[in-house]
XYZ file of C-alpha atoms in Angstrom:
651
model
C 61.036 3.811 34.509
C 62.818 6.993 33.355
C 60.821 9.657 33.510
C 60.173 12.403 30.870
C 62.038 15.489 31.416
C 59.686 17.766 29.865
C 55.717 17.204 29.709
C 53.995 17.340 26.130
C 51.419 19.319 27.394
C 50.474 21.807 30.095
C 47.102 23.594 30.942
C 47.106 26.524 30.423
C 46.230 29.809 33.363
C 42.392 29.559 31.694
C 42.346 26.110 32.387
C 44.091 26.449 35.870
C 41.295 28.826 37.129
C 37.946 28.309 35.209
C 37.971 24.061 34.517
C 34.762 22.892 36.129
C 37.510 21.222 38.116
C 39.089 24.192 39.491
C 35.758 25.390 39.979
C 34.884 22.006 42.061
C 37.571 22.433 43.766
C 36.578 26.071 45.397
C 33.043 25.045 45.636
C 33.953 22.182 48.105
C 36.543 24.198 50.058
C 33.872 27.009 50.453
C 31.160 24.714 51.494
C 33.644 22.941 53.743
C 35.215 25.629 54.926
C 38.610 24.587 54.461
C 41.653 25.286 52.417
C 42.684 23.212 49.557
C 46.958 23.323 48.948
C 46.072 21.818 45.290
C 45.188 18.408 43.437
C 46.632 16.045 45.448
C 45.291 17.363 48.625
C 41.546 17.613 47.057
C 42.779 13.998 46.109
C 43.541 12.447 49.200
C 40.107 14.518 51.017
C 37.614 12.398 48.687
C 38.826 9.086 49.312
C 38.796 10.488 53.318
C 35.565 12.106 53.092
C 33.977 10.339 50.884
C 30.696 10.565 52.068
C 31.071 14.835 51.666
C 33.138 14.354 48.484
C 29.925 11.740 46.534
C 27.582 14.579 48.007
C 29.232 16.972 46.218
C 29.480 15.697 43.261
C 25.698 14.899 43.442
C 24.373 18.773 43.719
C 27.858 19.771 41.758
C 27.094 18.018 39.020
C 22.580 18.476 39.107
C 21.410 14.644 39.794
C 18.208 15.190 39.616
C 16.270 13.066 42.281
C 15.661 13.329 45.890
C 17.787 12.078 48.606
C 17.070 12.270 51.956
C 19.055 10.420 54.606
C 22.883 9.380 54.975
C 25.047 9.141 51.536
C 27.083 6.460 52.908
C 26.644 3.804 55.050
C 30.286 2.102 55.246
C 29.533 -1.828 57.257
C 33.368 -1.941 57.268
C 33.522 -4.489 54.232
C 33.909 -2.547 50.742
C 30.734 -5.578 49.577
C 28.753 -4.216 52.314
C 29.135 -0.629 51.576
C 25.948 1.243 50.496
C 25.845 4.517 48.957
C 22.730 7.035 49.279
C 20.753 3.786 50.478
C 17.118 6.249 50.865
C 18.041 8.581 47.357
C 15.865 8.371 44.466
C 16.338 8.612 41.104
C 15.670 7.674 37.465
C 17.964 7.687 34.875
C 16.986 8.581 31.872
C 15.498 11.482 33.473
C 18.865 12.706 34.433
C 19.827 11.791 29.897
C 17.101 14.257 28.993
C 18.307 17.081 30.384
C 17.256 19.555 27.803
C 14.805 19.840 25.566
C 14.365 22.215 21.837
C 15.291 21.396 18.261
C 19.410 21.512 18.735
C 21.381 18.126 18.384
C 21.137 15.363 21.059
C 22.453 12.595 18.880
C 24.600 13.353 15.842
C 25.098 9.775 13.827
C 27.186 8.378 10.875
C 27.282 4.988 9.619
C 30.655 4.962 7.720
C 29.317 6.548 4.853
C 26.210 5.536 4.100
C 23.930 6.909 6.750
C 23.819 10.560 8.422
C 21.071 11.383 10.713
C 20.796 13.955 13.378
C 17.969 14.068 16.570
C 17.237 16.462 18.409
C 16.645 16.676 21.864
C 12.645 16.899 21.656
C 12.994 13.954 18.655
C 14.950 11.977 21.218
C 12.201 12.878 24.207
C 9.678 11.551 21.320
C 11.343 8.123 20.219
C 11.647 7.608 24.325
C 7.793 8.173 25.053
C 6.421 5.532 22.343
C 8.968 3.259 22.599
C 8.468 3.366 26.854
C 4.376 3.219 26.145
C 5.509 0.069 23.926
C 7.554 -1.736 26.375
C 5.091 -1.533 29.195
C 1.992 -2.497 27.047
C 4.176 -5.594 26.269
C 4.208 -6.158 30.280
C 7.465 -5.242 30.619
C 8.570 -3.352 34.011
C 10.652 -2.778 37.410
C 13.882 -5.364 36.879
C 12.739 -7.616 33.260
C 15.365 -7.347 31.340
C 15.332 -6.144 27.512
C 18.933 -7.118 25.478
C 19.823 -5.946 22.381
C 21.748 -6.960 19.719
C 22.656 -3.390 17.858
C 24.664 -0.848 15.935
C 25.941 1.879 18.000
C 22.678 4.365 16.692
C 19.939 6.514 17.731
C 17.689 3.719 18.018
C 19.747 2.042 20.065
C 20.214 5.510 22.745
C 16.462 5.886 22.793
C 15.530 2.034 23.680
C 18.213 1.701 26.620
C 16.742 5.256 27.900
C 13.279 3.789 27.507
C 14.464 0.476 29.030
C 15.500 2.764 31.946
C 12.800 5.253 32.425
C 10.284 2.010 33.634
C 12.973 0.733 35.817
C 13.828 -2.933 33.140
C 17.867 -3.351 32.555
C 19.153 -2.753 29.280
C 21.933 -5.041 28.145
C 23.233 -5.340 24.523
C 25.809 -6.613 22.434
C 27.096 -5.471 19.147
C 25.713 -7.569 15.568
C 29.210 -8.940 14.842
C 28.734 -11.593 17.613
C 28.316 -15.326 16.608
C 24.949 -16.880 17.365
C 26.714 -18.701 19.999
C 28.090 -15.450 21.382
C 24.990 -13.524 21.987
C 23.198 -17.040 23.381
C 25.912 -17.009 26.199
C 25.073 -13.396 27.245
C 21.219 -13.063 26.994
C 20.675 -16.664 27.670
C 21.765 -15.958 30.993
C 19.367 -13.043 31.920
C 16.732 -14.437 30.535
C 15.459 -11.008 28.873
C 11.275 -10.379 27.901
C 12.470 -8.421 24.650
C 15.329 -9.346 22.114
C 15.940 -6.289 20.127
C 17.748 -6.360 16.809
C 18.658 -4.402 13.508
C 18.372 -5.894 10.400
C 21.437 -5.761 8.968
C 24.702 -3.394 9.371
C 27.697 -1.910 7.759
C 31.060 -2.932 7.858
C 33.740 -2.100 6.157
C 31.643 -0.689 2.891
C 29.881 -3.918 2.835
C 26.247 -4.483 3.995
C 26.437 -7.519 6.912
C 22.822 -9.829 6.970
C 22.189 -10.695 10.574
C 18.956 -12.617 9.237
C 19.720 -16.196 10.180
C 21.277 -14.766 13.151
C 18.116 -13.583 13.664
C 16.175 -16.049 14.262
C 18.607 -18.563 15.137
C 18.762 -16.117 18.796
C 15.236 -16.094 18.652
C 14.599 -19.634 18.496
C 16.399 -20.131 21.437
C 15.742 -17.231 23.571
C 11.975 -17.265 22.619
C 10.728 -13.870 23.058
C 9.770 -11.555 21.209
C 11.793 -9.683 18.836
C 11.708 -6.244 17.650
C 13.134 -5.276 14.256
C 15.449 -1.960 13.939
C 15.351 -0.587 10.562
C 18.905 0.183 8.926
C 20.880 -1.142 6.403
C 18.575 -4.403 5.094
C 14.667 -5.353 4.935
C 13.292 -4.844 8.731
C 9.125 -6.000 7.418
C 10.853 -8.983 6.229
C 13.187 -9.977 8.596
C 10.031 -9.676 11.052
C 7.528 -11.823 9.091
C 10.044 -14.578 9.156
C 10.161 -14.649 12.908
C 7.989 -16.426 15.083
C 7.044 -13.256 17.317
C 8.366 -9.989 15.281
C 7.466 -6.830 14.715
C 9.309 -3.424 13.751
C 9.946 -0.199 14.754
C 6.487 1.170 13.116
C 4.481 -1.437 14.159
C 5.491 -0.855 17.544
C 5.423 2.508 17.908
C 4.031 4.817 15.436
C 0.591 3.727 16.807
C 1.448 5.776 19.792
C 1.532 9.318 20.470
C 4.654 10.732 21.881
C 3.791 12.434 25.453
C 6.229 13.698 28.120
C 8.409 10.774 28.857
C 7.513 9.144 32.001
C 9.936 8.227 34.712
C 10.042 5.961 37.789
C 11.443 7.060 41.061
C 13.950 4.203 41.261
C 16.477 3.349 44.522
C 20.092 4.554 43.841
C 21.275 0.738 43.195
C 18.626 0.310 41.270
C 19.916 -2.580 38.857
C 20.136 -0.375 35.444
C 22.621 -2.278 33.015
C 23.595 -5.769 33.028
C 27.396 -5.582 31.269
C 29.570 -8.734 30.296
C 33.043 -10.330 31.167
C 35.024 -10.679 27.640
C 34.151 -14.205 28.217
C 37.092 -15.722 26.762
C 38.303 -18.387 30.040
C 34.567 -19.268 29.882
C 30.534 -18.373 29.573
C 30.834 -14.428 30.579
C 30.075 -12.856 34.269
C 27.069 -11.025 34.492
C 27.993 -7.663 36.175
C 25.123 -5.889 37.443
C 25.560 -2.036 37.519
C 23.602 0.468 38.901
C 21.716 3.492 38.242
C 22.552 6.021 41.083
C 26.279 4.075 40.545
C 26.883 4.527 36.883
C 25.290 8.518 36.757
C 27.875 9.876 39.604
C 30.599 8.327 38.764
C 30.019 9.357 35.046
C 29.328 12.482 35.659
C 32.063 13.012 37.881
C 34.471 11.434 35.215
C 33.094 13.435 32.212
C 32.094 16.979 33.895
C 35.432 17.519 36.358
C 38.653 15.283 34.686
C 36.905 15.594 31.609
C 35.521 19.590 31.945
C 32.188 18.550 29.247
C 30.199 21.130 29.285
C 26.432 21.664 27.854
C 26.402 21.779 24.075
C 29.806 20.495 23.448
C 30.391 17.519 21.048
C 31.281 14.421 22.507
C 32.546 12.073 20.307
C 33.736 7.947 21.308
C 34.550 5.223 18.949
C 32.847 2.320 20.270
C 30.106 -0.736 20.300
C 27.632 -1.437 21.811
C 29.271 -4.504 23.430
C 32.200 -2.142 24.794
C 31.379 -0.199 28.387
C 32.625 3.118 26.448
C 29.210 2.988 24.464
C 27.302 2.862 28.331
C 30.089 5.781 29.079
C 29.344 8.042 26.105
C 25.518 7.735 26.642
C 25.952 9.505 29.725
C 27.005 12.666 28.373
C 23.496 13.474 27.937
C 23.413 14.189 31.339
C 25.679 16.788 31.191
C 23.821 18.779 28.063
C 26.170 17.681 25.359
C 25.802 16.429 22.299
C 26.840 13.289 20.874
C 28.105 12.126 18.465
C 27.712 8.135 17.573
C 29.744 6.594 15.054
C 29.090 2.810 13.357
C 31.095 0.760 11.922
C 35.143 0.509 10.593
C 36.874 3.327 11.348
C 38.904 2.546 7.941
C 35.909 3.372 5.727
C 35.547 4.313 3.366
C 39.338 5.317 4.835
C 41.418 6.539 7.504
C 40.289 10.109 7.510
C 36.690 9.043 8.469
C 36.469 10.136 12.018
C 39.220 12.869 11.337
C 36.601 14.305 8.851
C 33.325 13.806 11.491
C 35.609 15.645 14.369
C 35.778 18.493 12.107
C 32.682 19.018 10.581
C 30.938 18.519 13.786
C 33.256 20.169 15.252
C 34.084 17.771 18.578
C 35.111 18.852 21.689
C 36.154 15.382 23.017
C 37.701 12.660 21.025
C 37.394 8.880 22.361
C 39.104 6.455 21.117
C 41.177 3.183 21.731
C 45.405 2.797 21.234
C 45.141 0.327 18.662
C 43.353 2.893 16.777
C 45.776 5.415 17.340
C 48.583 3.699 16.398
C 46.851 2.079 13.765
C 46.396 6.239 12.034
C 50.027 6.352 12.722
C 51.264 3.733 11.140
C 49.172 3.829 7.957
C 50.947 7.444 7.638
C 47.962 10.042 8.153
C 48.656 13.521 9.560
C 45.242 14.550 10.651
C 47.316 18.111 12.237
C 48.121 18.797 8.480
C 44.341 17.307 6.653
C 42.231 18.427 9.315
C 40.446 21.438 10.896
C 40.622 20.223 14.354
C 40.794 23.511 16.172
C 37.272 23.111 18.380
C 39.031 19.538 20.184
C 40.374 19.855 23.406
C 40.862 16.639 24.872
C 41.601 13.032 23.448
C 40.889 10.341 25.355
C 42.773 6.511 25.149
C 41.400 3.184 26.525
C 41.517 -0.257 25.650
C 44.883 -0.898 26.302
C 47.823 0.752 27.770
C 48.966 3.548 25.169
C 52.087 3.768 24.335
C 54.742 6.443 24.928
C 55.143 6.493 21.344
C 51.350 6.391 20.872
C 51.417 9.683 23.307
C 53.999 10.960 20.972
C 51.950 10.752 18.023
C 48.930 12.190 19.125
C 51.257 15.655 19.244
C 52.904 15.190 16.479
C 50.659 13.894 14.342
C 47.268 14.919 15.605
C 46.781 18.398 17.567
C 50.088 19.918 19.559
C 48.080 21.394 22.089
C 45.342 18.991 22.996
C 44.390 17.553 26.674
C 45.455 13.557 26.160
C 44.239 11.349 28.673
C 45.068 7.574 28.935
C 42.214 6.292 30.983
C 42.181 2.616 32.562
C 39.099 0.550 34.395
C 36.402 -1.166 32.553
C 33.430 -3.333 32.360
C 33.712 -4.292 35.678
C 33.238 -0.863 37.522
C 31.828 0.675 33.642
C 33.618 3.313 34.270
C 37.284 4.464 34.897
C 39.950 4.179 37.897
C 42.626 6.336 36.558
C 42.435 9.013 34.186
C 43.050 12.319 32.514
C 43.531 15.184 35.249
C 43.151 18.901 33.232
C 45.032 20.641 36.156
C 47.800 18.272 35.846
C 50.896 17.979 33.190
C 50.337 14.945 30.549
C 53.929 12.925 31.299
C 54.535 10.808 27.902
C 53.842 7.479 28.511
C 52.051 7.877 31.754
C 48.089 7.655 32.912
C 47.692 11.511 34.748
C 45.735 10.359 37.891
C 43.775 8.134 39.950
C 39.877 9.304 39.871
C 38.855 11.579 41.966
C 36.794 9.248 45.259
C 38.665 6.611 43.884
C 41.119 5.129 47.062
C 43.527 3.651 44.370
C 46.976 2.096 44.880
C 49.858 -0.436 43.975
C 50.252 -3.956 46.051
C 53.171 -6.289 46.030
C 52.281 -9.424 46.052
C 51.808 -9.491 50.449
C 49.302 -6.798 50.279
C 51.761 -4.239 51.072
C 51.837 -0.804 49.359
C 54.856 -0.079 47.017
C 56.393 3.042 45.058
C 59.067 3.257 42.138
C 57.972 -0.362 41.216
C 55.378 -2.449 39.756
C 52.017 -4.467 41.010
C 48.983 -5.226 41.580
C 45.987 -2.067 40.952
C 44.117 -1.950 43.886
C 41.121 0.285 45.432
C 41.120 0.110 49.469
C 37.871 1.984 49.829
C 34.764 1.560 48.417
C 32.521 3.599 45.769
C 29.785 4.080 44.283
C 30.033 2.079 40.851
C 31.437 -0.989 42.562
C 28.535 -3.815 40.670
C 25.321 -4.452 42.685
C 25.785 -8.421 42.013
C 25.985 -10.812 39.493
C 23.454 -12.226 37.854
C 22.987 -15.714 39.279
C 25.232 -15.444 41.579
C 22.815 -15.814 44.897
C 25.358 -15.763 47.423
C 27.834 -13.309 45.765
C 31.067 -16.362 45.866
C 31.217 -14.880 41.834
C 31.289 -11.693 42.677
C 33.956 -11.834 45.987
C 36.210 -14.725 43.857
C 36.478 -11.646 41.142
C 37.786 -8.814 43.176
C 37.979 -9.730 46.501
C 39.898 -13.365 47.051
C 43.570 -11.666 46.924
C 43.110 -9.165 49.300
C 41.379 -9.220 52.242
C 38.598 -6.468 51.971
C 40.367 -4.469 48.900
C 38.911 -4.232 45.361
C 42.167 -6.431 43.353
C 41.448 -5.461 39.735
C 43.420 -7.605 37.921
C 45.539 -5.033 36.283
C 49.969 -4.725 36.701
C 50.514 -1.125 37.713
C 53.256 1.431 38.815
C 53.512 5.011 40.222
C 55.143 7.306 38.572
C 57.076 10.343 40.068
C 55.149 12.826 39.100
C 52.098 10.883 41.079
C 50.177 9.069 37.688
C 50.539 5.864 37.019
C 51.320 3.490 33.726
C 49.270 0.093 33.490
C 51.883 -2.793 32.608
C 49.208 -5.215 31.326
C 46.479 -7.732 32.730
C 48.345 -9.162 35.961
C 47.412 -12.813 34.448
C 48.909 -11.948 31.340
C 51.659 -11.419 33.152
C 54.955 -13.439 32.585
C 57.388 -15.206 34.854
C 60.665 -15.536 33.097
C 62.962 -16.702 35.822
C 60.903 -15.988 38.782
C 60.292 -11.549 37.718
C 56.884 -10.553 36.810
C 56.920 -8.534 33.349
C 54.754 -6.423 31.767
C 53.739 -7.910 28.439
C 53.020 -3.530 27.592
C 56.720 -3.349 28.307
C 57.228 -5.247 25.163
C 54.793 -4.116 23.135
C 55.907 -0.269 23.879
C 59.236 -1.474 21.992
C 57.907 -3.496 19.112
C 55.036 -1.642 18.090
C 56.988 1.380 17.215
C 58.478 -0.578 14.483
C 57.443 0.198 10.844
C 57.861 -3.511 10.076
C 55.513 -5.239 13.080
C 51.798 -3.968 11.915
C 50.619 -5.825 15.550
C 52.320 -8.203 18.400
C 51.015 -10.646 21.034
C 53.224 -11.934 23.904
C 52.740 -15.204 26.223
C 54.547 -16.837 28.461
C 55.783 -20.445 27.441
C 56.427 -23.379 29.945
C 59.601 -24.247 29.298
C 62.435 -27.055 30.656
C 60.958 -26.177 34.489
C 60.720 -22.525 34.148
C 58.691 -19.443 31.718
C 60.235 -18.310 28.501
C 59.405 -15.209 26.544
C 57.789 -15.996 23.336
C 56.798 -13.113 21.095
C 54.339 -13.639 17.829
C 54.382 -10.695 15.328
C 51.832 -9.859 12.230
C 54.450 -8.202 10.201
C 53.339 -5.574 8.315
C 52.920 -6.022 4.448
C 55.796 -8.018 2.344
C 57.627 -8.062 5.410
C 59.884 -11.274 6.383
C 61.212 -12.362 9.632
C 64.105 -12.583 9.272
C 67.774 -12.981 11.203
C 68.158 -9.389 10.842
C 64.739 -7.989 11.598
C 64.808 -10.721 14.986
C 67.549 -9.192 16.220
C 66.234 -5.446 15.874
C 63.433 -6.765 17.810
C 65.480 -7.654 20.456
C 67.754 -5.290 20.509
C 65.063 -2.453 20.366
C 63.247 -4.211 23.543
C 66.805 -4.888 25.376
C 67.884 -1.334 24.844
C 63.687 0.006 25.496
C 62.493 -2.201 28.154
C 65.417 -4.585 29.587
C 67.230 -7.469 28.885
C 64.761 -9.484 31.087
C 62.708 -8.610 28.426
C 63.926 -9.968 25.224
C 62.210 -12.644 24.135
C 63.904 -16.630 23.553
C 61.378 -17.312 20.513
C 60.121 -14.931 18.350
C 57.754 -16.107 15.514
C 55.782 -14.730 12.723
C 51.871 -15.516 12.568
C 48.996 -13.891 9.998
C 46.910 -12.666 12.236
C 45.999 -12.123 15.921
C 43.132 -13.003 18.084
C 41.825 -10.429 19.368
C 37.567 -10.020 21.486
C 34.847 -7.690 19.925
C 36.127 -4.691 21.220
C 39.721 -5.270 19.925
C 41.843 -6.437 22.933
C 44.260 -9.024 21.746
C 43.616 -12.615 23.929
C 46.882 -13.234 25.722
C 45.334 -16.049 27.877
C 43.635 -17.755 24.758
C 46.686 -18.063 22.656
C 48.370 -19.376 25.951
C 46.510 -22.444 26.331
C 46.461 -22.949 22.853
C 49.974 -23.222 22.792
C 50.060 -25.435 25.703
C 47.884 -27.628 24.125
C 44.838 -26.601 26.714
C 41.467 -25.937 24.675
C 39.792 -22.425 24.866
C 36.689 -22.179 26.844
C 34.751 -19.785 24.870
C 36.136 -19.146 21.357
C 32.362 -17.184 20.528
C 33.609 -14.175 22.440
C 36.425 -13.126 19.833
C 35.850 -11.355 16.914
C 38.448 -13.761 14.377
C 38.230 -16.963 16.879
C 39.786 -18.907 13.567
C 42.826 -16.803 14.290
C 43.808 -19.497 17.399
C 44.506 -22.329 14.899
C 47.740 -20.357 13.366
C 49.371 -20.933 17.339
C 48.725 -25.178 17.314
C 51.784 -26.911 17.220
C 54.395 -24.602 16.091
C 57.817 -25.993 14.919
C 59.163 -23.094 16.440
C 58.410 -23.335 20.127
C 59.488 -26.732 20.556
C 63.458 -26.392 20.830
């Protein structure tokens, strides 16, 4: 791929000298009596001397805990490696890193609700909740499941669970009954936490029938958090329901108590998207999650105490878990629940302006939606405090990169990041000491031996291949739930290459030492036996104002695979011959002739997961007449029917 001639952003001399990343390099150099020639040399040290590196992260980032014994025991296979095997810590204790009246949480629920919690108020809520959990005989290893909006009470409930060694698992309240049960039914929680309703796109969404159905299936007590409905009425309608007021108010807030637990003690159960079957239950450790997030937030993002950290996410996406960890660095979390376009597309930028965000995290789809809505926040909002924008969820197109600088803020550090639920963090992300090049992720994460392999398992440069990690790292899952012999875990990541984590992304190194993610490996196209990333097609199509959204699949046809592009068009636009030719010409010029679709088909909607990711595999199954196993994982499952028996695909 041709490289951009000029970077979009270059770190200032002050950043190069004083960013936490730069100070960390100097600190490690003094500690280990060696001189690093630059960021790449330092990254190489971080993966060749992993024990020294992760020990340095623990100390530099201020982990609270005891760490006797070795840093790393590596028995030769990635799944056998153990980090800090004798250490003990508590995740919640590390996140409740401050006290006092300063803001810990600033919450907006669309334009309906605004609240602030101080550090002392957050600690008091955690204290009451942990006492109530213990009174229910919830303890180490027990599961607490929550179907909650992204709001302060959700953060407090998670911290209370972690403080006593319980395992937290959450989803957003827009999940259907079966979607909730497909997840929480597998982990058998002792308590189910829910809201009494939520706001979306300006409308009150009732959850009463859903909660009653979930309670009936799980058969556990239900805690109802008041937000947008009638908590008392909902609790009274349940077999074993209680409201937050009756659950915790009688309890006196004390200093929170924290169980000292092993580094590898389970903290979270996250779930795969579930679009190809029942979701996998991915168990993450307290120590691995904490250490990885501190590294990413303090070093790669430069997060400092008192800064405002925002990520647009729901509680069903791992970016919520990532966001909450910002408390461990003393940051103030700005949390939002609802539609990012309610009441209009300025709502998140209003929030950023009012609360002086330092870091604004969002998805590539959101950036594209802002661009297509014709918004220019750089002209309408004071974003002078904003120094970093991060983007994930899907590859950010080169045009998305350009729009951030042309339409949002010309001097911001833009970090496209990629990783996922599997590691509750990032493999590749921003780097404050390197330039930002259009369309490229800046660098692999510190301490992560990231590479790109060809089909035979050999490292490659200048061509596309599988994104892999060749050495163990702390935030690898502890296990999959209900996978006693580890067979599902090994099959998910280690089946492709022996003793190599294969992540399932189709990737490519760039000439600048960065990476490009071309989409999921299982969604790559193979016309004529040549692998093509779907992101390369989206990058061309979604720049067109006529196309609101697109999804691309490979269709088995006449003994080969042909590329089929489905487009959701802007209002009033018709897919005529002229528009089809413009689409094909744009793809041919911007990608290659092999990327040009054999068929272009207009559809009214495109199916996506709850976190907004389009589901290429599900569409491919429908087109080929195969059943989609788990439609409950989708935000709009009805859209799948649009792709069945299309006459355009018969010839």
